[in-house]
Coordinates of C-alpha atoms in Angstrom, one line a residue:
M1310 CA 0.0 0.0 0.0
S1311 CA 2.7 2.4 0.9
G1312 CA 4.6 1.5 -2.2
Y1313 CA 1.6 2.2 -4.3
F1314 CA 1.1 5.6 -2.5
R1315 CA 4.7 6.6 -3.3
V1316 CA 4.3 5.7 -7.0
A1317 CA 0.9 7.6 -7.1
C1318 CA 2.5 10.6 -5.5
R1319 CA 5.3 10.6 -8.0
G1320 CA 2.8 10.2 -10.8
R1321 CA 0.8 13.2 -9.6
R1322 CA 3.9 15.3 -9.2
F1323 CA 5.0 14.4 -12.7
R1324 CA 1.5 15.3 -14.1
R1325 CA 1.6 18.6 -12.2
F1326 CA 5.1 19.2 -13.7
I1327 CA 4.0 18.4 -17.2
K1328 CA 0.9 20.6 -16.8
L1329 CA 2.9 23.5 -15.5
K1330 CA 5.6 23.3 -18.1
F1331 CA 3.5 22.6 -21.2
S1332 CA 0.9 25.2 -20.3
Q1333 CA 3.2 27.6 -22.1
P1334 CA 3.4 27.4 -25.9
V1335 CA 7.2 27.9 -25.9
F1336 CA 7.8 24.8 -23.9
V1337 CA 5.4 22.8 -26.1
L1338 CA 7.4 24.0 -29.1
A1339 CA 10.7 23.2 -27.4
A1340 CA 9.5 19.6 -26.7
L1341 CA 8.4 19.1 -30.3
V1342 CA 11.8 20.3 -31.5
L1343 CA 13.6 18.0 -29.1
I1344 CA 11.5 15.0 -30.1
Y1345 CA 12.0 15.7 -33.8
F1346 CA 15.8 16.5 -33.7
A1347 CA 16.9 14.0 -31.0
P1348 CA 17.9 11.2 -33.5
F1349 CA 19.6 13.6 -35.8
G1350 CA 21.2 15.4 -32.9
F1351 CA 22.9 12.3 -31.5
K1352 CA 24.1 11.4 -35.0
A1353 CA 25.4 14.9 -35.6
F1354 CA 27.1 14.9 -32.2
F1355 CA 29.1 11.8 -32.9
H1356 CA 29.8 13.0 -36.4
V1357 CA 31.1 16.3 -35.2
T1358 CA 33.2 14.6 -32.5
Q1359 CA 34.8 12.3 -35.0
E1360 CA 35.3 15.3 -37.4
A1361 CA 37.0 17.3 -34.6
Q1362 CA 39.3 14.4 -33.8
Q1363 CA 40.0 14.0 -37.5
E1364 CA 40.8 17.7 -37.8
S1365 CA 43.1 17.7 -34.8
S1366 CA 44.9 14.7 -36.1
N1367 CA 45.4 16.4 -39.4
V1368 CA 46.8 19.6 -38.0
V1369 CA 50.4 20.1 -38.9
K1370 CA 52.6 20.1 -35.8
P1371 CA 54.4 23.3 -35.3
P1372 CA 58.0 23.1 -36.7
E1373 CA 60.8 22.8 -34.1
Y1374 CA 63.2 25.6 -34.5
P1375 CA 66.8 25.0 -33.5
S1376 CA 68.2 27.0 -30.7
C1377 CA 70.6 29.5 -32.2
K1378 CA 72.2 32.8 -31.3
I1379 CA 72.6 35.7 -33.6
D1380 CA 76.2 36.8 -33.9
F1381 CA 75.9 40.1 -32.1
L1382 CA 78.9 42.0 -30.9
E1383 CA 79.7 41.5 -27.2
S1384 CA 79.1 45.2 -26.3
A1385 CA 77.4 48.2 -27.7
N1386 CA 79.4 50.7 -25.6
D1387 CA 82.2 51.1 -28.0
L1388 CA 80.2 51.1 -31.3
V1389 CA 81.2 53.6 -33.9
E1390 CA 78.9 54.3 -36.9
P1391 CA 80.6 53.3 -40.2
K1392 CA 81.7 56.0 -42.5
D1393 CA 79.3 54.7 -45.2
F1394 CA 76.4 55.5 -42.9
T1395 CA 77.6 58.8 -41.4
D1396 CA 75.7 60.9 -44.0
F1397 CA 74.0 58.0 -45.9
R1398 CA 76.1 59.2 -48.9
N1399 CA 76.3 55.7 -50.4
F1400 CA 72.6 55.3 -50.6
T1401 CA 70.3 56.6 -53.3
Q1402 CA 69.8 60.4 -52.9
F1403 CA 66.6 62.4 -53.6
S1404 CA 64.2 64.6 -51.8
L1405 CA 60.7 63.6 -50.6
E1406 CA 57.9 65.9 -49.7
Y1407 CA 54.5 64.8 -48.5
I1408 CA 51.0 65.8 -49.5
E1409 CA 49.4 67.6 -46.6
K1410 CA 46.0 68.5 -48.1
N1411 CA 43.7 67.1 -50.7
D1412 CA 41.9 69.4 -53.0
V1413 CA 38.1 69.0 -52.9
S1414 CA 37.3 69.1 -56.6
F1415 CA 33.9 67.4 -56.4
G1416 CA 32.1 69.4 -53.8
T1417 CA 32.5 69.5 -50.0
N1418 CA 29.1 67.9 -49.5
M1419 CA 30.4 64.7 -51.1
Y1420 CA 33.8 64.8 -49.6
K1421 CA 35.0 62.4 -46.9
P1422 CA 38.4 63.0 -45.5
R1423 CA 40.9 60.2 -45.4
F1424 CA 44.1 59.9 -43.4
G1425 CA 45.9 58.4 -46.4
G1426 CA 44.3 60.9 -48.8
H1427 CA 42.4 60.3 -51.9
Q1428 CA 45.2 58.9 -54.0
T1429 CA 44.4 58.3 -57.6
L1430 CA 45.8 55.4 -59.6
Q1431 CA 47.9 57.8 -61.6
E1432 CA 49.3 59.3 -58.3
R1433 CA 49.9 55.8 -57.0
E1434 CA 51.9 54.9 -60.1
K1435 CA 54.1 58.1 -59.9
S1436 CA 54.7 57.6 -56.2
F1437 CA 57.0 54.6 -56.8
Y1438 CA 59.7 56.8 -58.6
A1439 CA 62.8 57.5 -56.6
K1440 CA 63.2 61.1 -57.5
N1441 CA 62.4 64.5 -56.0
H1442 CA 58.7 64.6 -55.7
T1443 CA 55.7 64.9 -53.4
L1444 CA 53.5 61.9 -52.6
H1445 CA 50.8 60.6 -50.3
C1446 CA 52.2 59.3 -47.0
G1447 CA 49.5 59.7 -44.4
F1448 CA 48.5 62.7 -42.3
V1449 CA 46.5 64.2 -45.2
N1450 CA 44.1 67.0 -44.2
A1451 CA 41.2 68.4 -46.1
P1452 CA 39.8 71.9 -46.3
G1453 CA 37.2 72.5 -43.6
F1454 CA 38.6 69.8 -41.3
S1455 CA 40.6 70.6 -38.3
S1456 CA 42.5 67.3 -38.0
T1457 CA 43.9 64.5 -40.1
G1458 CA 43.3 62.1 -37.3
F1459 CA 46.1 60.6 -35.1
D1460 CA 46.2 63.6 -32.8
L1461 CA 49.2 63.9 -30.4
D1462 CA 49.9 66.3 -27.5
E1463 CA 52.4 69.0 -28.1
K1464 CA 54.7 67.7 -25.3
D1465 CA 54.8 64.3 -27.1
K1466 CA 55.6 65.9 -30.4
T1467 CA 58.4 67.8 -28.8
F1468 CA 59.8 64.5 -27.3
M1469 CA 59.5 62.7 -30.6
S1470 CA 61.3 65.5 -32.5
T1471 CA 64.4 65.1 -30.3
C1472 CA 64.9 61.3 -31.0
K1473 CA 67.8 60.3 -33.2
I1474 CA 67.4 56.6 -32.6
V1475 CA 64.1 55.1 -31.6
V1476 CA 62.5 51.8 -30.6
Y1477 CA 58.8 52.0 -30.9
S1478 CA 55.6 49.9 -30.7
A1479 CA 51.9 50.4 -30.4
I1480 CA 48.8 49.1 -28.6
F1481 CA 45.4 50.2 -29.8
G1482 CA 42.0 48.9 -28.8
S1483 CA 43.6 47.1 -25.7
Y1484 CA 44.6 44.4 -28.2
D1485 CA 47.8 43.4 -26.4
F1486 CA 49.5 43.3 -23.1
L1487 CA 52.3 45.6 -22.0
R1488 CA 55.6 44.0 -22.7
K1489 CA 58.6 45.7 -21.1
P1490 CA 62.0 45.5 -22.9
A1491 CA 64.6 43.3 -21.1
K1492 CA 66.4 46.1 -19.4
N1493 CA 69.3 43.9 -18.2
K1494 CA 70.2 43.1 -21.9
I1495 CA 70.3 46.8 -23.0
S1496 CA 73.6 48.6 -22.6
D1497 CA 74.1 51.9 -20.8
F1498 CA 75.0 53.5 -24.2
S1499 CA 71.6 52.5 -25.6
L1500 CA 69.7 53.5 -22.6
K1501 CA 71.2 57.0 -22.8
N1502 CA 70.9 57.5 -26.6
I1503 CA 67.8 55.7 -27.7
C1504 CA 64.1 56.7 -27.3
F1505 CA 61.7 54.0 -26.4
A1506 CA 58.1 55.0 -27.4
L1507 CA 54.9 53.1 -27.0
F1508 CA 51.8 54.6 -28.8
V1509 CA 48.5 53.8 -27.1
D1510 CA 44.9 55.1 -27.5
E1511 CA 42.9 56.2 -24.5
K1512 CA 41.2 52.8 -24.1
S1513 CA 44.5 51.0 -24.0
L1514 CA 45.9 53.5 -21.5
S1515 CA 42.9 52.9 -19.3
T1516 CA 43.4 49.1 -19.5
L1517 CA 47.1 49.5 -18.6
S1518 CA 46.2 51.6 -15.6
S1519 CA 43.6 49.0 -14.4
E1520 CA 46.4 46.4 -14.6
G1521 CA 48.6 48.5 -12.4
N1522 CA 50.8 50.0 -15.2
N1523 CA 50.5 53.8 -14.6
P1524 CA 52.8 56.3 -16.3
D1525 CA 55.0 58.2 -13.9
D1526 CA 55.2 61.9 -13.7
R1527 CA 57.4 62.0 -16.9
G1528 CA 55.0 59.8 -18.8
Y1529 CA 57.1 56.6 -18.6
I1530 CA 56.2 53.0 -17.8
D1531 CA 59.5 51.4 -17.3
L1532 CA 61.6 52.2 -20.5
W1533 CA 58.5 53.0 -22.5
R1534 CA 57.6 56.7 -23.0
I1535 CA 53.8 56.5 -23.3
V1536 CA 52.5 58.5 -26.3
V1537 CA 48.7 58.8 -26.2
V1538 CA 46.9 59.0 -29.6
R1539 CA 43.5 60.6 -29.9
N1540 CA 41.1 60.6 -32.8
L1541 CA 42.3 57.4 -34.4
P1542 CA 42.1 57.7 -38.2
F1543 CA 40.7 54.3 -39.1
D1544 CA 37.4 52.9 -38.1
Y1545 CA 38.9 49.4 -38.6
M1546 CA 41.1 49.1 -35.5
P1547 CA 43.8 46.8 -36.9
K1548 CA 44.8 49.4 -39.4
N1549 CA 45.7 52.1 -36.8
P1550 CA 49.0 50.5 -35.7
K1551 CA 50.1 50.5 -39.3
V1552 CA 50.4 54.3 -39.0
V1553 CA 53.1 53.9 -36.4
K1554 CA 54.6 50.8 -38.0
Y1555 CA 55.4 52.4 -41.4
L1556 CA 55.5 56.1 -40.8
G1557 CA 58.2 56.3 -38.2
H1558 CA 60.1 58.7 -40.4
R1559 CA 57.1 61.1 -40.2
L1560 CA 56.5 60.6 -36.5
F1561 CA 60.2 61.0 -35.6
P1562 CA 61.4 63.6 -38.1
S1563 CA 64.9 63.9 -36.7
A1564 CA 65.5 60.1 -36.3
R1565 CA 68.3 58.5 -38.3
Y1566 CA 67.5 54.9 -37.2
S1567 CA 64.3 53.3 -36.0
I1568 CA 63.3 49.8 -34.8
W1569 CA 59.7 48.8 -34.9
I1570 CA 58.6 45.9 -32.7
D1571 CA 55.1 44.4 -32.6
S1572 CA 53.2 44.6 -29.3
K1573 CA 53.0 40.8 -29.3
V1574 CA 56.7 40.5 -28.6
R1575 CA 59.2 41.5 -25.9
L1576 CA 62.5 43.0 -26.9
E1577 CA 65.4 40.9 -25.6
A1578 CA 68.4 42.4 -27.3
D1579 CA 70.3 45.6 -27.3
P1580 CA 68.9 47.9 -30.1
M1581 CA 72.4 49.3 -31.0
L1582 CA 73.7 45.7 -31.5
M1583 CA 70.7 45.0 -33.7
I1584 CA 71.4 48.1 -35.8
E1585 CA 75.1 47.1 -36.1
R1586 CA 74.2 43.5 -37.0
F1587 CA 71.4 44.0 -39.5
L1588 CA 72.2 47.4 -41.0
W1589 CA 75.8 48.3 -40.6
R1590 CA 77.3 44.9 -41.1
T1591 CA 75.2 44.0 -44.1
G1592 CA 75.2 47.5 -45.7
S1593 CA 71.4 47.5 -45.6
E1594 CA 69.1 50.5 -45.1
Y1595 CA 66.0 48.3 -44.4
A1596 CA 65.9 45.0 -42.6
I1597 CA 62.9 42.9 -41.8
S1598 CA 62.2 39.6 -40.2
N1599 CA 61.4 36.7 -42.5
H1600 CA 58.3 34.6 -42.1
Y1601 CA 59.0 31.2 -40.4
V1602 CA 56.7 29.1 -42.6
R1603 CA 55.3 30.8 -45.7
H1604 CA 57.1 32.4 -48.6
C1605 CA 54.5 33.1 -51.4
V1606 CA 51.9 35.8 -51.5
W1607 CA 49.2 33.5 -52.8
E1608 CA 50.0 31.0 -50.0
E1609 CA 49.7 33.8 -47.4
A1610 CA 46.4 34.9 -49.0
A1611 CA 44.9 31.4 -48.7
E1612 CA 45.9 31.2 -45.0
N1613 CA 44.4 34.6 -44.2
L1614 CA 41.2 33.5 -46.0
F1615 CA 41.1 30.3 -44.1
L1616 CA 41.5 32.1 -40.8
K1617 CA 38.9 34.7 -41.9
R1618 CA 41.2 37.6 -41.4
V1619 CA 40.3 39.1 -44.8
T1620 CA 37.3 38.9 -47.2
A1621 CA 37.7 37.1 -50.5
T1622 CA 36.4 40.0 -52.5
V1623 CA 39.2 42.4 -51.3
V1624 CA 41.9 39.8 -51.6
D1625 CA 40.8 38.8 -55.1
E1626 CA 40.9 42.4 -56.2
Q1627 CA 44.3 43.0 -54.7
L1628 CA 46.0 39.9 -56.1
K1629 CA 44.5 40.4 -59.6
M1630 CA 45.9 43.9 -59.6
Y1631 CA 49.3 42.7 -58.4
Q1632 CA 49.4 39.8 -60.9
S1633 CA 48.4 42.1 -63.8
D1634 CA 51.3 44.4 -62.7
G1635 CA 53.9 41.7 -62.9
L1636 CA 53.9 40.0 -59.5
I1637 CA 54.4 36.2 -59.9
K1638 CA 54.3 33.4 -57.4
F1639 CA 57.4 32.9 -55.4
D1640 CA 59.7 30.1 -56.6
P1641 CA 62.2 29.1 -53.9
S1642 CA 64.4 27.3 -56.6
N1643 CA 64.7 30.5 -58.7
P1644 CA 68.3 31.9 -58.2
N1645 CA 67.1 35.2 -59.6
N1646 CA 64.7 35.9 -56.7
L1647 CA 65.0 39.5 -55.5
L1648 CA 64.2 38.4 -52.0
P1649 CA 64.7 35.2 -50.0
S1650 CA 60.9 35.3 -49.3
Y1651 CA 58.0 37.3 -50.4
I1652 CA 56.4 37.0 -47.0
P1653 CA 57.8 38.8 -44.0
E1654 CA 56.9 38.1 -40.4
S1655 CA 57.2 41.9 -40.0
C1656 CA 57.1 41.8 -36.2
L1657 CA 60.5 43.5 -36.4
I1658 CA 61.6 46.2 -38.8
I1659 CA 65.0 47.9 -38.5
R1660 CA 65.5 51.0 -40.7
A1661 CA 68.0 53.7 -41.6
H1662 CA 65.9 56.7 -42.5
T1663 CA 67.3 57.0 -46.0
P1664 CA 65.3 58.4 -48.9
M1665 CA 64.6 54.9 -50.4
S1666 CA 63.7 53.5 -47.0
N1667 CA 61.3 56.3 -46.4
L1668 CA 59.8 56.0 -49.9
Y1669 CA 59.3 52.2 -49.6
S1670 CA 57.6 52.7 -46.2
C1671 CA 55.2 55.2 -47.8
V1672 CA 54.3 53.1 -50.8
W1673 CA 53.8 50.0 -48.7
F1674 CA 51.6 52.0 -46.3
N1675 CA 49.5 53.2 -49.2
E1676 CA 48.9 49.7 -50.3
V1677 CA 47.8 48.7 -46.8
V1678 CA 45.4 51.7 -46.8
R1679 CA 44.1 50.9 -50.3
F1680 CA 43.5 47.2 -49.7
T1681 CA 43.7 45.1 -46.5
N1682 CA 45.6 45.6 -43.3
R1683 CA 47.3 42.2 -43.8
D1684 CA 50.6 43.9 -44.8
Q1685 CA 52.3 40.6 -45.8
L1686 CA 50.2 40.6 -48.9
S1687 CA 51.6 43.9 -50.2
F1688 CA 55.2 43.7 -49.0
A1689 CA 56.6 41.9 -52.1
Y1690 CA 54.6 43.8 -54.6
A1691 CA 55.7 47.2 -53.2
Y1692 CA 59.3 46.1 -53.2
V1693 CA 59.3 44.5 -56.7
K1694 CA 57.5 47.4 -58.2
L1695 CA 59.9 49.9 -56.5
R1696 CA 62.9 48.0 -57.9
R1697 CA 61.4 47.6 -61.4
M1698 CA 60.6 51.3 -61.7
N1699 CA 64.0 52.4 -60.5
P1700 CA 66.5 50.1 -62.3
N1701 CA 69.4 52.6 -61.8
S1702 CA 68.7 53.3 -58.1
S1703 CA 69.7 50.9 -55.4
F1704 CA 67.6 49.9 -52.4
Y1705 CA 69.4 47.7 -49.9
L1706 CA 66.7 45.6 -48.1
S1707 CA 67.6 42.4 -46.3
M1708 CA 65.6 39.7 -44.6
F1709 CA 66.6 37.6 -41.6
K1710 CA 65.2 35.1 -39.1
V1711 CA 64.0 36.4 -35.7
M1712 CA 65.6 33.7 -33.6
D1713 CA 66.6 34.9 -30.2
I1714 CA 66.0 38.6 -30.5
F1715 CA 62.5 38.3 -28.9
S1716 CA 60.7 36.4 -26.3
V1717 CA 57.9 35.5 -28.6
C1718 CA 56.2 32.4 -29.9
D1719 CA 57.4 32.2 -33.5
I1720 CA 54.6 29.7 -34.3
S1721 CA 51.7 32.0 -33.4
D1722 CA 50.0 31.5 -36.8
V1723 CA 50.2 27.7 -36.4
I1724 CA 48.7 28.0 -32.9
T1725 CA 46.0 30.3 -34.1
H1726 CA 45.2 27.8 -36.8
C1727 CA 44.8 25.1 -34.2
L1728 CA 42.6 27.3 -32.1
V1729 CA 40.4 28.1 -35.0
L1730 CA 39.9 24.4 -35.7
F1731 CA 39.1 23.8 -32.1
S1732 CA 36.7 26.8 -31.9
A1733 CA 34.9 25.8 -35.0
S1734 CA 34.4 22.3 -33.6
R1735 CA 33.4 23.6 -30.2
L1736 CA 30.9 25.9 -31.8
Q1737 CA 29.3 23.0 -33.6
L1738 CA 29.2 21.0 -30.4
V1739 CA 27.5 23.9 -28.6
I1740 CA 24.9 24.1 -31.3
I1741 CA 24.2 20.4 -31.1
E1742 CA 24.0 20.7 -27.3
L1743 CA 21.4 23.4 -27.6
V1744 CA 19.3 21.3 -29.9
L1745 CA 19.5 18.4 -27.6
R1746 CA 18.3 20.5 -24.7

């Protein structure tokens, strides 16, 4: 009797539960969806699980890089600039001016100002010539507008105008963490003679402060002089760091040498030893880190499309234009290659601010503005076209492996690739889980 009573009570509770839950149409609909999709859901679940396992097993394992040391000099304290670099006399000489305002020829009502200016295709073509001329290179204003964007305080401009050698980086949109240079690996000479500048927007500065990284009274966080940028010129946040990355010769007008480092890496070498090793010793005016895996523009484009960093429409337009203008796929067996790779890692750029170095930085920046912020796609085109249009002018660009300069994961793209595969599988599993619920 008592057993029957317990079962009856449970039955009544169950009926009350059913009556309560299914008195609302939404629960009735959910129940019908559950009944209908349950067989397919379980099948899909096991299919996705197998697919995820298959994907993970097919992912290429990150290559193992040998531990190696770059042959830096032992000390930077006794460095003497070579005579060839004293006045940059051995490099191609010409004078560059920059367009500061765009004429409004089609009415102010239709005009939208652009930080890179409204460069026509004819102006783009002429900009590649190594001669005395004026070209687009950012900071283009328009009549009736008070700012080009990328606004800086006067005290920061004064600081930047005094720099002769500069190491600089940028964090915009709180995209990265603060990484302080390894001070114990930087010589007294470099500490006294080099500016370290970190460009941030107000959002990033607020994030740094919330993490306990507040600028001191002079505006420094450790070695970094914090330069706050207001009124960022591009709505698409990843393009804003490119202003700093390529236009160092415009931001630091008195600088003779500059070293750009991505915010994803931490500097672990003496900057003067880097300049000696990659510029002075090789006779180069522009040095950039090589990509660790890919070497062809089309290969890089495919990877970016796979990771959904770019849209197919923009990349197709870009590569069609480049191909029609003579860019061909990289052939590693071709002894006549102008470069050891058409794809830079570009987390590190070491420059002498020569005319050709400045010109190349401008035309490369203009390609990034015109197309996609994925600068690896336009690096080779800008270089090959510059060389082709100036056959009698030298441009000494060298590429190297990053190795032990930074504390950074050189396989970041491979890891990102794995995470994307995992995220895609996880997303499918979540969808299946919601259906099953």
